[in-house]
Amino acid sequence: MPATDLPFSQSEYDRRLALVRRGMEAAGLDILYVTDPSNMAWLTGYDGWSFYVHQGVIVPGQGAPIWWGRGQDAQGARRTVYMDESHIHGYADALVQTTAAHPMQDLARHLTDLGGARARIGVEMDNYYYSAKAHAVLEEELPEATLVDATALVNWQRGVKSAEEIAFMRKAARISENVVQLALEMAEPGLPKNRLVATIQAAQVVGVGEDWGDYPAIVPLLPSGADAAAPHLTWNGAPLQRGEATFFEISGCYRRYHAPLCRTVHFGPPPDYLSRASDALCAGIEAGIAAAQPGARACDVANALHAELAKAGIERNARCGYPVGLSYPPDWGERTISLRDTDQSELKPGMTFHFMPGLWMDGWGLETTETILIRDSGPAETLCFMDRKLFVK
Amino acid sequence: MPATDLPFSQSEYDRRLALVRRGMEAAGLDILYVTDPSNMAWLTGYDGWSFYVHQGVIVPGQGAPIWWGRGQDAQGARRTVYMDESHIHGYADALVQTTAAHPMQDLARHLTDLGGARARIGVEMDNYYYSAKAHAVLEEELPEATLVDATALVNWQRGVKSAEEIAFMRKAARISENVVQLALEMAEPGLPKNRLVATIQAAQVVGVGEDWGDYPAIVPLLPSGADAAAPHLTWNGAPLQRGEATFFEISGCYRRYHAPLCRTVHFGPPPDYLSRASDALCAGIEAGIAAAQPGARACDVANALHAELAKAGIERNARCGYPVGLSYPPDWGERTISLRDTDQSELKPGMTFHFMPGLWMDGWGLETTETILIRDSGPAETLCFMDRKLFVK
């Protein structure tokens, strides 16, 4: 029963596989074992909330990739991947969350069957879901193979988006705009924050028109007042307060593709430091977008931003962006390039970034951000359309 | 600025730390490094969506635990943990997602400062977010220390819930009932599935009365018809169909505590095989609950269930449950005991399980489940109150 609702064309999957094979060749790999659920989906179409058990995609030297995971999730693979039954391997449920045996023993047998016993096998050493134990078991089971760190090998191939992918991100951007707009409209002093989140999450999933919403890789983040100094706090049931700023860090998600968008709202006349910071931030974003041209480097964007912030006396040390696209929890970034002063990576047409210059200061915070697309020439395009300012109600 | 909204009493945190210290002593550990976000929160109160970067809690031989993570998330730690500033360590943003250096180098320095250079240090080898690379860097930086696999050491201490924890789970159960009830009422042929999910997610976050809803560790799962053979598919925008069964696998979440509840609805007269399977499943759940008594073993519950299913000719191989309580994505299970025929773990009063005998068959699926609490004597208590049957509309 082959998947009938693949998000992408076969030629798109072929393109991706060819890119990865080129990466494998450059790294001298015979086989690549991919654990990152985003990489698994990007290569095969696999889509399921099963990444809490050991699973992966095997890319052999030739032929289609092989999905490997828990037996009951092989049912999900049959419904979501483009490969046929011979490329789907489920392991026994007795291997799940037990100390008596380990799923990687089963993987090692498959790799051996594929001629991997003495091969150079790439593994994603620093990706979520590839645990230290998984690696240790694989090393023990394949004593004559060479396990090579191939962290982000696939992620780097994902950087430049195809036309099909950009179309998905534009759909995600429509959802992002809609959700942030709704949050700005609905937010008011006295509204319990969880009630606002309920509306936000519902709108994320409803989507826009025919384009139904998928679950974003990060829940809505919307800290207020002093809590906004901490970027990753989640909500509670406390009411929004007059005299406080709240930022919305939110993304729409269309078939696992993201286009994050952040805006900040203040109830009542904002303090002068906040207005000035917002002005500097908006000038910095403008400068960063102007710098985000093909051939420029990641650091150019960060430097352009920080120069504008410095004019307002704001020193900012955190990175100010990362590539976005297809993602699964816990992160919607691609974990390759960072927009920071030390990153010399070249920007190329088709790359997409969450340009994310959040300010998390002593006792307050402010986020105004854009998802940007590097064009064939000139400044980057913002995928969302929304006024760039501190909203005041 | 100490946290002002800790979910639990200080004596509860003291109790937990004492339990973990006992576990460390039994394992001969000088220091324990905890990566699992659930374990971090259980030990310290830490709560934030920051588990996509390297972070953890250090439990030294004496004194309070130490929160360690990204500098900007130390702000979140200051707002959520019970320890004072001297027990919060943030690392530089330059260490985030770069190949030039690794956060675990910073951790190694802290462990050395704590006298860990030659210590026996427990690490959670097979937990999410403790990557193979993290382990390799720690080994390299602490060549004279002994890194010991302490996977699930903390998780095992979490098994028996305190009165404070059970009170949270009862609140989560009220949310679960409310959400599943709403889903059953709203579901009808023609309704796009994402619209149903939007309502479900909103209700999860609104909560019940004063008890606001937190984000569950797993998104709503509700496959229909043939897709219900695959337990972990997420939604799409297709309409619900007459003649198909849809199961709802859902949990309310109150301050990170879960009480999952699953029910199945069929539109139109159900086929005979489905009705008979549901009857057998309900008889099996009844039998399993009766077997879930203090002093019994995990396998007794599985065997009682499977005996009833066998009478109806249903062979079931997957495990049928796991402990639940505090959790972060990607899983709401505790990953210790499994309710399966090979697990001899003793059931103790205060333990809580998602008794989860889902049927994922060839071309159809059915889920009716309960979160159960092992009592001081007699059969287990179900935390949710809802008719146990195949719902027909």
PDB file of N, CA and C in Angstrom, chain A residues 48-49 52 54 72-73 75-76 79 93 96-97 102 125-126 128 130-133 135 194-195 198 201-202 205-206 212-213 217 219 226-227 230-232 235 237 318-319 330-331 335 340 360, chain B residues 48-49 52 54 72-73 76 79 93 96-97 102 125-126 128 130-133 135 194-195 198 201-202 205-206 212-213 217 219 226-227 229-232 235 237 318-319 330-331 335 340 360:
ATOM      1  N   GLY A  48       5.346  11.023  11.165  1.00  0.00           N
ATOM      2  CA  GLY A  48       4.624  10.414  12.278  1.00  0.00           C
ATOM      3  C   GLY A  48       5.246  10.867  13.583  1.00  0.00           C
ATOM      4  N   TRP A  49       4.437  10.868  14.651  1.00  0.00           N
ATOM      5  CA  TRP A  49       4.960  11.244  15.966  1.00  0.00           C
ATOM      6  C   TRP A  49       5.531   9.984  16.624  1.00  0.00           C
ATOM      7  N   TYR A  52      10.049   9.284  19.477  1.00  0.00           N
ATOM      8  CA  TYR A  52      10.430   8.990  20.865  1.00  0.00           C
ATOM      9  C   TYR A  52      10.932   7.553  21.013  1.00  0.00           C
ATOM     10  N   HIS A  54      13.663   4.608  18.998  1.00  0.00           N
ATOM     11  CA  HIS A  54      14.774   4.597  18.047  1.00  0.00           C
ATOM     12  C   HIS A  54      14.256   4.273  16.648  1.00  0.00           C
ATOM     13  N   GLN A  72       5.182  -1.224  14.789  1.00  0.00           N
ATOM     14  CA  GLN A  72       3.874  -0.581  14.651  1.00  0.00           C
ATOM     15  C   GLN A  72       3.977   0.723  13.865  1.00  0.00           C
ATOM     16  N   ASP A  73       5.159   1.330  13.854  1.00  0.00           N
ATOM     17  CA  ASP A  73       5.326   2.556  13.079  1.00  0.00           C
ATOM     18  C   ASP A  73       5.644   2.275  11.608  1.00  0.00           C
ATOM     19  N   GLN A  75       3.741   0.658   9.899  1.00  0.00           N
ATOM     20  CA  GLN A  75       2.416   0.932   9.318  1.00  0.00           C
ATOM     21  C   GLN A  75       2.311   2.394   8.880  1.00  0.00           C
ATOM     22  N   GLY A  76       2.844   3.274   9.693  1.00  0.00           N
ATOM     23  CA  GLY A  76       2.847   4.686   9.332  1.00  0.00           C
ATOM     24  C   GLY A  76       3.778   4.955   8.155  1.00  0.00           C
ATOM     25  N   ARG A  79       2.289   4.296   4.865  1.00  0.00           N
ATOM     26  CA  ARG A  79       1.313   5.311   4.454  1.00  0.00           C
ATOM     27  C   ARG A  79       1.936   6.656   4.107  1.00  0.00           C
ATOM     28  N   ASP A  93       8.374  -5.242  18.907  1.00  0.00           N
ATOM     29  CA  ASP A  93       7.987  -4.371  20.017  1.00  0.00           C
ATOM     30  C   ASP A  93       8.722  -4.724  21.311  1.00  0.00           C
ATOM     31  N   VAL A  96      11.406  -2.309  22.484  1.00  0.00           N
ATOM     32  CA  VAL A  96      11.091  -0.935  22.861  1.00  0.00           C
ATOM     33  C   VAL A  96      11.272  -0.727  24.376  1.00  0.00           C
ATOM     34  N   GLN A  97      12.084   0.256  24.732  1.00  0.00           N
ATOM     35  CA  GLN A  97      12.247   0.690  26.114  1.00  0.00           C
ATOM     36  C   GLN A  97      12.438  -0.478  27.086  1.00  0.00           C
ATOM     37  N   HIS A 102      18.511  -4.023  22.695  1.00  0.00           N
ATOM     38  CA  HIS A 102      18.454  -2.651  22.200  1.00  0.00           C
ATOM     39  C   HIS A 102      18.100  -2.660  20.711  1.00  0.00           C
ATOM     40  N   MET A 125      26.001  12.244  15.045  1.00  0.00           N
ATOM     41  CA  MET A 125      26.460  12.196  16.445  1.00  0.00           C
ATOM     42  C   MET A 125      25.797  13.241  17.336  1.00  0.00           C
ATOM     43  N   ASP A 126      25.532  14.426  16.780  1.00  0.00           N
ATOM     44  CA  ASP A 126      25.016  15.494  17.656  1.00  0.00           C
ATOM     45  C   ASP A 126      23.610  15.924  17.243  1.00  0.00           C
ATOM     46  N   TYR A 128      19.412  15.330  17.891  1.00  0.00           N
ATOM     47  CA  TYR A 128      18.454  14.771  18.831  1.00  0.00           C
ATOM     48  C   TYR A 128      18.136  13.347  18.404  1.00  0.00           C
ATOM     49  N   TYR A 130      19.638  10.637  18.564  1.00  0.00           N
ATOM     50  CA  TYR A 130      20.734   9.674  18.400  1.00  0.00           C
ATOM     51  C   TYR A 130      21.492   9.694  19.714  1.00  0.00           C
ATOM     52  N   SER A 131      21.081   8.807  20.614  1.00  0.00           N
ATOM     53  CA  SER A 131      21.595   8.858  21.976  1.00  0.00           C
ATOM     54  C   SER A 131      22.990   8.266  22.069  1.00  0.00           C
ATOM     55  N   ALA A 132      23.657   8.601  23.160  1.00  0.00           N
ATOM     56  CA  ALA A 132      24.979   8.037  23.432  1.00  0.00           C
ATOM     57  C   ALA A 132      24.913   6.512  23.462  1.00  0.00           C
ATOM     58  N   LYS A 133      23.824   5.992  24.008  1.00  0.00           N
ATOM     59  CA  LYS A 133      23.665   4.537  24.106  1.00  0.00           C
ATOM     60  C   LYS A 133      23.497   3.918  22.712  1.00  0.00           C
ATOM     61  N   HIS A 135      24.661   4.919  19.975  1.00  0.00           N
ATOM     62  CA  HIS A 135      25.981   4.903  19.343  1.00  0.00           C
ATOM     63  C   HIS A 135      26.861   3.791  19.917  1.00  0.00           C
ATOM     64  N   ASN A 194      -3.364  31.572  28.975  1.00  0.00           N
ATOM     65  CA  ASN A 194      -3.683  30.281  28.350  1.00  0.00           C
ATOM     66  C   ASN A 194      -4.875  30.404  27.397  1.00  0.00           C
ATOM     67  N   ARG A 195      -5.792  31.331  27.677  1.00  0.00           N
ATOM     68  CA  ARG A 195      -6.937  31.535  26.768  1.00  0.00           C
ATOM     69  C   ARG A 195      -6.440  32.071  25.418  1.00  0.00           C
ATOM     70  N   ALA A 198      -4.872  29.230  23.541  1.00  0.00           N
ATOM     71  CA  ALA A 198      -5.888  28.336  22.969  1.00  0.00           C
ATOM     72  C   ALA A 198      -6.326  28.853  21.606  1.00  0.00           C
ATOM     73  N   GLN A 201      -3.314  28.413  19.091  1.00  0.00           N
ATOM     74  CA  GLN A 201      -3.089  27.034  18.638  1.00  0.00           C
ATOM     75  C   GLN A 201      -4.207  26.589  17.697  1.00  0.00           C
ATOM     76  N   ALA A 202      -5.433  26.980  18.008  1.00  0.00           N
ATOM     77  CA  ALA A 202      -6.544  26.611  17.128  1.00  0.00           C
ATOM     78  C   ALA A 202      -6.328  27.211  15.740  1.00  0.00           C
ATOM     79  N   VAL A 205      -3.770  25.411  13.609  1.00  0.00           N
ATOM     80  CA  VAL A 205      -4.193  24.113  13.078  1.00  0.00           C
ATOM     81  C   VAL A 205      -5.292  24.270  12.028  1.00  0.00           C
ATOM     82  N   VAL A 206      -6.149  25.268  12.204  1.00  0.00           N
ATOM     83  CA  VAL A 206      -7.166  25.526  11.183  1.00  0.00           C
ATOM     84  C   VAL A 206      -6.484  25.887   9.865  1.00  0.00           C
ATOM     85  N   TRP A 212      -4.585  23.445   5.376  1.00  0.00           N
ATOM     86  CA  TRP A 212      -4.721  23.064   6.782  1.00  0.00           C
ATOM     87  C   TRP A 212      -3.383  23.188   7.501  1.00  0.00           C
ATOM     88  N   GLY A 213      -3.473  23.479   8.785  1.00  0.00           N
ATOM     89  CA  GLY A 213      -2.272  23.709   9.568  1.00  0.00           C
ATOM     90  C   GLY A 213      -1.770  22.457  10.256  1.00  0.00           C
ATOM     91  N   ALA A 217       6.920  22.996  15.235  1.00  0.00           N
ATOM     92  CA  ALA A 217       7.937  22.271  16.001  1.00  0.00           C
ATOM     93  C   ALA A 217       8.180  22.877  17.381  1.00  0.00           C
ATOM     94  N   VAL A 219       5.976  25.110  20.550  1.00  0.00           N
ATOM     95  CA  VAL A 219       4.688  25.662  20.991  1.00  0.00           C
ATOM     96  C   VAL A 219       4.769  27.189  21.009  1.00  0.00           C
ATOM     97  N   ALA A 226       8.608  41.185  32.922  1.00  0.00           N
ATOM     98  CA  ALA A 226       9.948  40.729  33.306  1.00  0.00           C
ATOM     99  C   ALA A 226      10.227  39.328  32.787  1.00  0.00           C
ATOM    100  N   ASP A 227       9.187  38.498  32.647  1.00  0.00           N
ATOM    101  CA  ASP A 227       9.386  37.144  32.125  1.00  0.00           C
ATOM    102  C   ASP A 227       9.907  37.158  30.692  1.00  0.00           C
ATOM    103  N   ALA A 230      13.307  36.097  29.506  1.00  0.00           N
ATOM    104  CA  ALA A 230      13.596  34.667  29.352  1.00  0.00           C
ATOM    105  C   ALA A 230      12.872  34.165  28.108  1.00  0.00           C
ATOM    106  N   PRO A 231      13.608  33.920  27.016  1.00  0.00           N
ATOM    107  CA  PRO A 231      12.929  33.692  25.734  1.00  0.00           C
ATOM    108  C   PRO A 231      12.114  32.416  25.652  1.00  0.00           C
ATOM    109  N   HIS A 232      12.388  31.427  26.483  1.00  0.00           N
ATOM    110  CA  HIS A 232      11.773  30.115  26.238  1.00  0.00           C
ATOM    111  C   HIS A 232      10.808  29.659  27.325  1.00  0.00           C
ATOM    112  N   TRP A 235       3.541  29.317  28.632  1.00  0.00           N
ATOM    113  CA  TRP A 235       2.480  30.111  29.239  1.00  0.00           C
ATOM    114  C   TRP A 235       2.043  29.605  30.610  1.00  0.00           C
ATOM    115  N   GLY A 237      -1.628  30.573  33.474  1.00  0.00           N
ATOM    116  CA  GLY A 237      -3.009  31.040  33.443  1.00  0.00           C
ATOM    117  C   GLY A 237      -3.181  32.465  33.956  1.00  0.00           C
ATOM    118  N   ALA A 318      23.814  37.356  21.465  1.00  0.00           N
ATOM    119  CA  ALA A 318      23.271  36.084  20.967  1.00  0.00           C
ATOM    120  C   ALA A 318      23.251  36.091  19.447  1.00  0.00           C
ATOM    121  N   ARG A 319      23.216  34.902  18.848  1.00  0.00           N
ATOM    122  CA  ARG A 319      23.069  34.842  17.395  1.00  0.00           C
ATOM    123  C   ARG A 319      21.712  35.423  17.013  1.00  0.00           C
ATOM    124  N   PRO A 330      12.131  19.070  18.721  1.00  0.00           N
ATOM    125  CA  PRO A 330      11.885  20.247  19.555  1.00  0.00           C
ATOM    126  C   PRO A 330      12.322  21.583  18.960  1.00  0.00           C
ATOM    127  N   ASP A 331      12.704  21.656  17.684  1.00  0.00           N
ATOM    128  CA  ASP A 331      13.317  22.888  17.186  1.00  0.00           C
ATOM    129  C   ASP A 331      12.898  23.102  15.736  1.00  0.00           C
ATOM    130  N   ARG A 335      19.946  24.017  12.200  1.00  0.00           N
ATOM    131  CA  ARG A 335      21.201  23.720  12.904  1.00  0.00           C
ATOM    132  C   ARG A 335      22.395  23.577  11.965  1.00  0.00           C
ATOM    133  N   ARG A 340      25.570  35.052  12.948  1.00  0.00           N
ATOM    134  CA  ARG A 340      26.379  35.584  14.055  1.00  0.00           C
ATOM    135  C   ARG A 340      27.705  36.065  13.486  1.00  0.00           C
ATOM    136  N   TRP A 360      16.580  40.196  24.808  1.00  0.00           N
ATOM    137  CA  TRP A 360      16.201  39.672  26.117  1.00  0.00           C
ATOM    138  C   TRP A 360      17.091  40.371  27.136  1.00  0.00           C
TER     139      TRP A 360
ATOM    140  N   GLY B  48      10.864  25.137  30.722  1.00  0.00           N
ATOM    141  CA  GLY B  48      11.056  26.009  29.562  1.00  0.00           C
ATOM    142  C   GLY B  48      11.230  25.160  28.319  1.00  0.00           C
ATOM    143  N   TRP B  49      10.886  25.754  27.159  1.00  0.00           N
ATOM    144  CA  TRP B  49      11.052  25.028  25.897  1.00  0.00           C
ATOM    145  C   TRP B  49      12.473  25.292  25.396  1.00  0.00           C
ATOM    146  N   TYR B  52      16.080  21.948  23.177  1.00  0.00           N
ATOM    147  CA  TYR B  52      16.716  21.736  21.882  1.00  0.00           C
ATOM    148  C   TYR B  52      18.172  22.201  21.880  1.00  0.00           C
ATOM    149  N   HIS B  54      21.881  21.926  24.392  1.00  0.00           N
ATOM    150  CA  HIS B  54      22.424  21.112  25.474  1.00  0.00           C
ATOM    151  C   HIS B  54      22.211  21.817  26.815  1.00  0.00           C
ATOM    152  N   GLN B  72      20.928  32.468  27.844  1.00  0.00           N
ATOM    153  CA  GLN B  72      19.618  33.121  27.801  1.00  0.00           C
ATOM    154  C   GLN B  72      18.547  32.292  28.512  1.00  0.00           C
ATOM    155  N   ASP B  73      18.777  30.986  28.640  1.00  0.00           N
ATOM    156  CA  ASP B  73      17.808  30.157  29.355  1.00  0.00           C
ATOM    157  C   ASP B  73      18.036  30.171  30.867  1.00  0.00           C
ATOM    158  N   GLY B  76      15.342  31.900  32.340  1.00  0.00           N
ATOM    159  CA  GLY B  76      14.180  31.058  32.609  1.00  0.00           C
ATOM    160  C   GLY B  76      14.373  30.230  33.869  1.00  0.00           C
ATOM    161  N   ARG B  79      13.604  32.014  36.995  1.00  0.00           N
ATOM    162  CA  ARG B  79      12.170  32.208  37.222  1.00  0.00           C
ATOM    163  C   ARG B  79      11.431  30.928  37.566  1.00  0.00           C
ATOM    164  N   ASP B  93      26.521  32.093  24.425  1.00  0.00           N
ATOM    165  CA  ASP B  93      25.740  31.807  23.229  1.00  0.00           C
ATOM    166  C   ASP B  93      26.615  31.348  22.062  1.00  0.00           C
ATOM    167  N   VAL B  96      26.451  27.695  21.079  1.00  0.00           N
ATOM    168  CA  VAL B  96      25.216  27.081  20.575  1.00  0.00           C
ATOM    169  C   VAL B  96      25.355  26.717  19.102  1.00  0.00           C
ATOM    170  N   GLN B  97      25.091  25.463  18.791  1.00  0.00           N
ATOM    171  CA  GLN B  97      25.022  24.984  17.405  1.00  0.00           C
ATOM    172  C   GLN B  97      26.181  25.488  16.546  1.00  0.00           C
ATOM    173  N   HIS B 102      32.075  23.088  21.852  1.00  0.00           N
ATOM    174  CA  HIS B 102      30.888  22.320  22.257  1.00  0.00           C
ATOM    175  C   HIS B 102      30.498  22.702  23.690  1.00  0.00           C
ATOM    176  N   MET B 125      22.665   7.764  29.357  1.00  0.00           N
ATOM    177  CA  MET B 125      23.149   7.336  28.033  1.00  0.00           C
ATOM    178  C   MET B 125      22.043   7.177  27.000  1.00  0.00           C
ATOM    179  N   ASP B 126      20.867   6.717  27.436  1.00  0.00           N
ATOM    180  CA  ASP B 126      19.818   6.428  26.444  1.00  0.00           C
ATOM    181  C   ASP B 126      18.599   7.318  26.649  1.00  0.00           C
ATOM    182  N   TYR B 128      16.651  10.955  25.501  1.00  0.00           N
ATOM    183  CA  TYR B 128      16.639  11.988  24.480  1.00  0.00           C
ATOM    184  C   TYR B 128      17.521  13.128  24.978  1.00  0.00           C
ATOM    185  N   TYR B 130      20.590  13.561  25.190  1.00  0.00           N
ATOM    186  CA  TYR B 130      21.985  13.291  25.543  1.00  0.00           C
ATOM    187  C   TYR B 130      22.588  12.597  24.322  1.00  0.00           C
ATOM    188  N   SER B 131      23.151  13.402  23.445  1.00  0.00           N
ATOM    189  CA  SER B 131      23.587  12.878  22.154  1.00  0.00           C
ATOM    190  C   SER B 131      24.903  12.131  22.273  1.00  0.00           C
ATOM    191  N   ALA B 132      25.164  11.328  21.243  1.00  0.00           N
ATOM    192  CA  ALA B 132      26.434  10.598  21.173  1.00  0.00           C
ATOM    193  C   ALA B 132      27.611  11.574  21.233  1.00  0.00           C
ATOM    194  N   LYS B 133      27.455  12.722  20.583  1.00  0.00           N
ATOM    195  CA  LYS B 133      28.527  13.716  20.564  1.00  0.00           C
ATOM    196  C   LYS B 133      28.748  14.310  21.959  1.00  0.00           C
ATOM    197  N   HIS B 135      28.293  12.950  24.759  1.00  0.00           N
ATOM    198  CA  HIS B 135      29.011  11.958  25.555  1.00  0.00           C
ATOM    199  C   HIS B 135      30.485  11.899  25.162  1.00  0.00           C
ATOM    200  N   ASN B 194      -8.442  18.548  10.746  1.00  0.00           N
ATOM    201  CA  ASN B 194      -7.688  19.618  11.408  1.00  0.00           C
ATOM    202  C   ASN B 194      -8.608  20.551  12.188  1.00  0.00           C
ATOM    203  N   ARG B 195      -9.861  20.703  11.737  1.00  0.00           N
ATOM    204  CA  ARG B 195     -10.812  21.541  12.497  1.00  0.00           C
ATOM    205  C   ARG B 195     -11.110  20.903  13.856  1.00  0.00           C
ATOM    206  N   ALA B 198      -8.164  21.486  16.072  1.00  0.00           N
ATOM    207  CA  ALA B 198      -8.122  22.866  16.573  1.00  0.00           C
ATOM    208  C   ALA B 198      -8.967  22.990  17.839  1.00  0.00           C
ATOM    209  N   GLN B 201      -7.121  21.013  20.729  1.00  0.00           N
ATOM    210  CA  GLN B 201      -5.948  21.698  21.297  1.00  0.00           C
ATOM    211  C   GLN B 201      -6.371  22.913  22.111  1.00  0.00           C
ATOM    212  N   ALA B 202      -7.373  23.623  21.620  1.00  0.00           N
ATOM    213  CA  ALA B 202      -7.843  24.786  22.383  1.00  0.00           C
ATOM    214  C   ALA B 202      -8.363  24.332  23.746  1.00  0.00           C
ATOM    215  N   VAL B 205      -5.693  23.526  26.288  1.00  0.00           N
ATOM    216  CA  VAL B 205      -4.970  24.674  26.844  1.00  0.00           C
ATOM    217  C   VAL B 205      -5.885  25.520  27.741  1.00  0.00           C
ATOM    218  N   VAL B 206      -7.162  25.587  27.402  1.00  0.00           N
ATOM    219  CA  VAL B 206      -8.102  26.310  28.277  1.00  0.00           C
ATOM    220  C   VAL B 206      -8.151  25.633  29.645  1.00  0.00           C
ATOM    221  N   TRP B 212      -5.619  25.874  34.472  1.00  0.00           N
ATOM    222  CA  TRP B 212      -5.221  26.131  33.088  1.00  0.00           C
ATOM    223  C   TRP B 212      -4.440  24.942  32.537  1.00  0.00           C
ATOM    224  N   GLY B 213      -4.564  24.764  31.222  1.00  0.00           N
ATOM    225  CA  GLY B 213      -3.937  23.618  30.577  1.00  0.00           C
ATOM    226  C   GLY B 213      -2.559  23.931  30.041  1.00  0.00           C
ATOM    227  N   ALA B 217       2.800  16.400  26.140  1.00  0.00           N
ATOM    228  CA  ALA B 217       4.070  15.978  25.549  1.00  0.00           C
ATOM    229  C   ALA B 217       3.896  15.338  24.179  1.00  0.00           C
ATOM    230  N   VAL B 219       1.191  15.539  20.635  1.00  0.00           N
ATOM    231  CA  VAL B 219       0.047  16.204  20.007  1.00  0.00           C
ATOM    232  C   VAL B 219      -1.113  15.213  19.903  1.00  0.00           C
ATOM    233  N   ALA B 226      -8.454   2.975   7.721  1.00  0.00           N
ATOM    234  CA  ALA B 226      -7.249   2.167   7.533  1.00  0.00           C
ATOM    235  C   ALA B 226      -6.024   2.818   8.163  1.00  0.00           C
ATOM    236  N   ASP B 227      -6.020   4.152   8.223  1.00  0.00           N
ATOM    237  CA  ASP B 227      -4.890   4.842   8.851  1.00  0.00           C
ATOM    238  C   ASP B 227      -4.770   4.508  10.337  1.00  0.00           C
ATOM    239  N   ALA B 229      -4.606   1.820  11.650  1.00  0.00           N
ATOM    240  CA  ALA B 229      -3.664   0.720  11.841  1.00  0.00           C
ATOM    241  C   ALA B 229      -2.283   1.247  12.224  1.00  0.00           C
ATOM    242  N   ALA B 230      -2.054   2.528  11.985  1.00  0.00           N
ATOM    243  CA  ALA B 230      -0.763   3.172  12.260  1.00  0.00           C
ATOM    244  C   ALA B 230      -0.955   4.117  13.440  1.00  0.00           C
ATOM    245  N   PRO B 231      -0.453   3.753  14.627  1.00  0.00           N
ATOM    246  CA  PRO B 231      -0.834   4.502  15.824  1.00  0.00           C
ATOM    247  C   PRO B 231      -0.316   5.936  15.879  1.00  0.00           C
ATOM    248  N   HIS B 232       0.748   6.270  15.168  1.00  0.00           N
ATOM    249  CA  HIS B 232       1.385   7.565  15.409  1.00  0.00           C
ATOM    250  C   HIS B 232       1.307   8.545  14.245  1.00  0.00           C
ATOM    251  N   TRP B 235      -2.583  14.441  12.065  1.00  0.00           N
ATOM    252  CA  TRP B 235      -3.774  14.767  11.285  1.00  0.00           C
ATOM    253  C   TRP B 235      -3.460  15.333   9.905  1.00  0.00           C
ATOM    254  N   GLY B 237      -6.060  17.495   6.555  1.00  0.00           N
ATOM    255  CA  GLY B 237      -7.258  18.302   6.379  1.00  0.00           C
ATOM    256  C   GLY B 237      -8.430  17.543   5.775  1.00  0.00           C
ATOM    257  N   ALA B 318       2.234  -6.096  21.171  1.00  0.00           N
ATOM    258  CA  ALA B 318       2.861  -4.869  21.676  1.00  0.00           C
ATOM    259  C   ALA B 318       2.659  -4.761  23.186  1.00  0.00           C
ATOM    260  N   ARG B 319       3.511  -3.981  23.849  1.00  0.00           N
ATOM    261  CA  ARG B 319       3.285  -3.732  25.270  1.00  0.00           C
ATOM    262  C   ARG B 319       1.965  -2.979  25.430  1.00  0.00           C
ATOM    263  N   PRO B 330       9.448  14.420  23.584  1.00  0.00           N
ATOM    264  CA  PRO B 330       8.459  13.856  22.648  1.00  0.00           C
ATOM    265  C   PRO B 330       7.590  12.732  23.208  1.00  0.00           C
ATOM    266  N   ASP B 331       7.595  12.469  24.517  1.00  0.00           N
ATOM    267  CA  ASP B 331       6.915  11.269  25.013  1.00  0.00           C
ATOM    268  C   ASP B 331       6.325  11.563  26.377  1.00  0.00           C
ATOM    269  N   ARG B 335       9.365   5.615  30.701  1.00  0.00           N
ATOM    270  CA  ARG B 335      10.431   4.760  30.176  1.00  0.00           C
ATOM    271  C   ARG B 335      11.143   3.949  31.267  1.00  0.00           C
ATOM    272  N   ARG B 340       4.063  -5.565  29.974  1.00  0.00           N
ATOM    273  CA  ARG B 340       4.246  -6.601  28.942  1.00  0.00           C
ATOM    274  C   ARG B 340       4.582  -7.914  29.636  1.00  0.00           C
ATOM    275  N   TRP B 360      -3.925  -2.267  16.794  1.00  0.00           N
ATOM    276  CA  TRP B 360      -3.563  -1.734  15.472  1.00  0.00           C
ATOM    277  C   TRP B 360      -3.474  -2.931  14.537  1.00  0.00           C
TER     278      TRP B 360
END
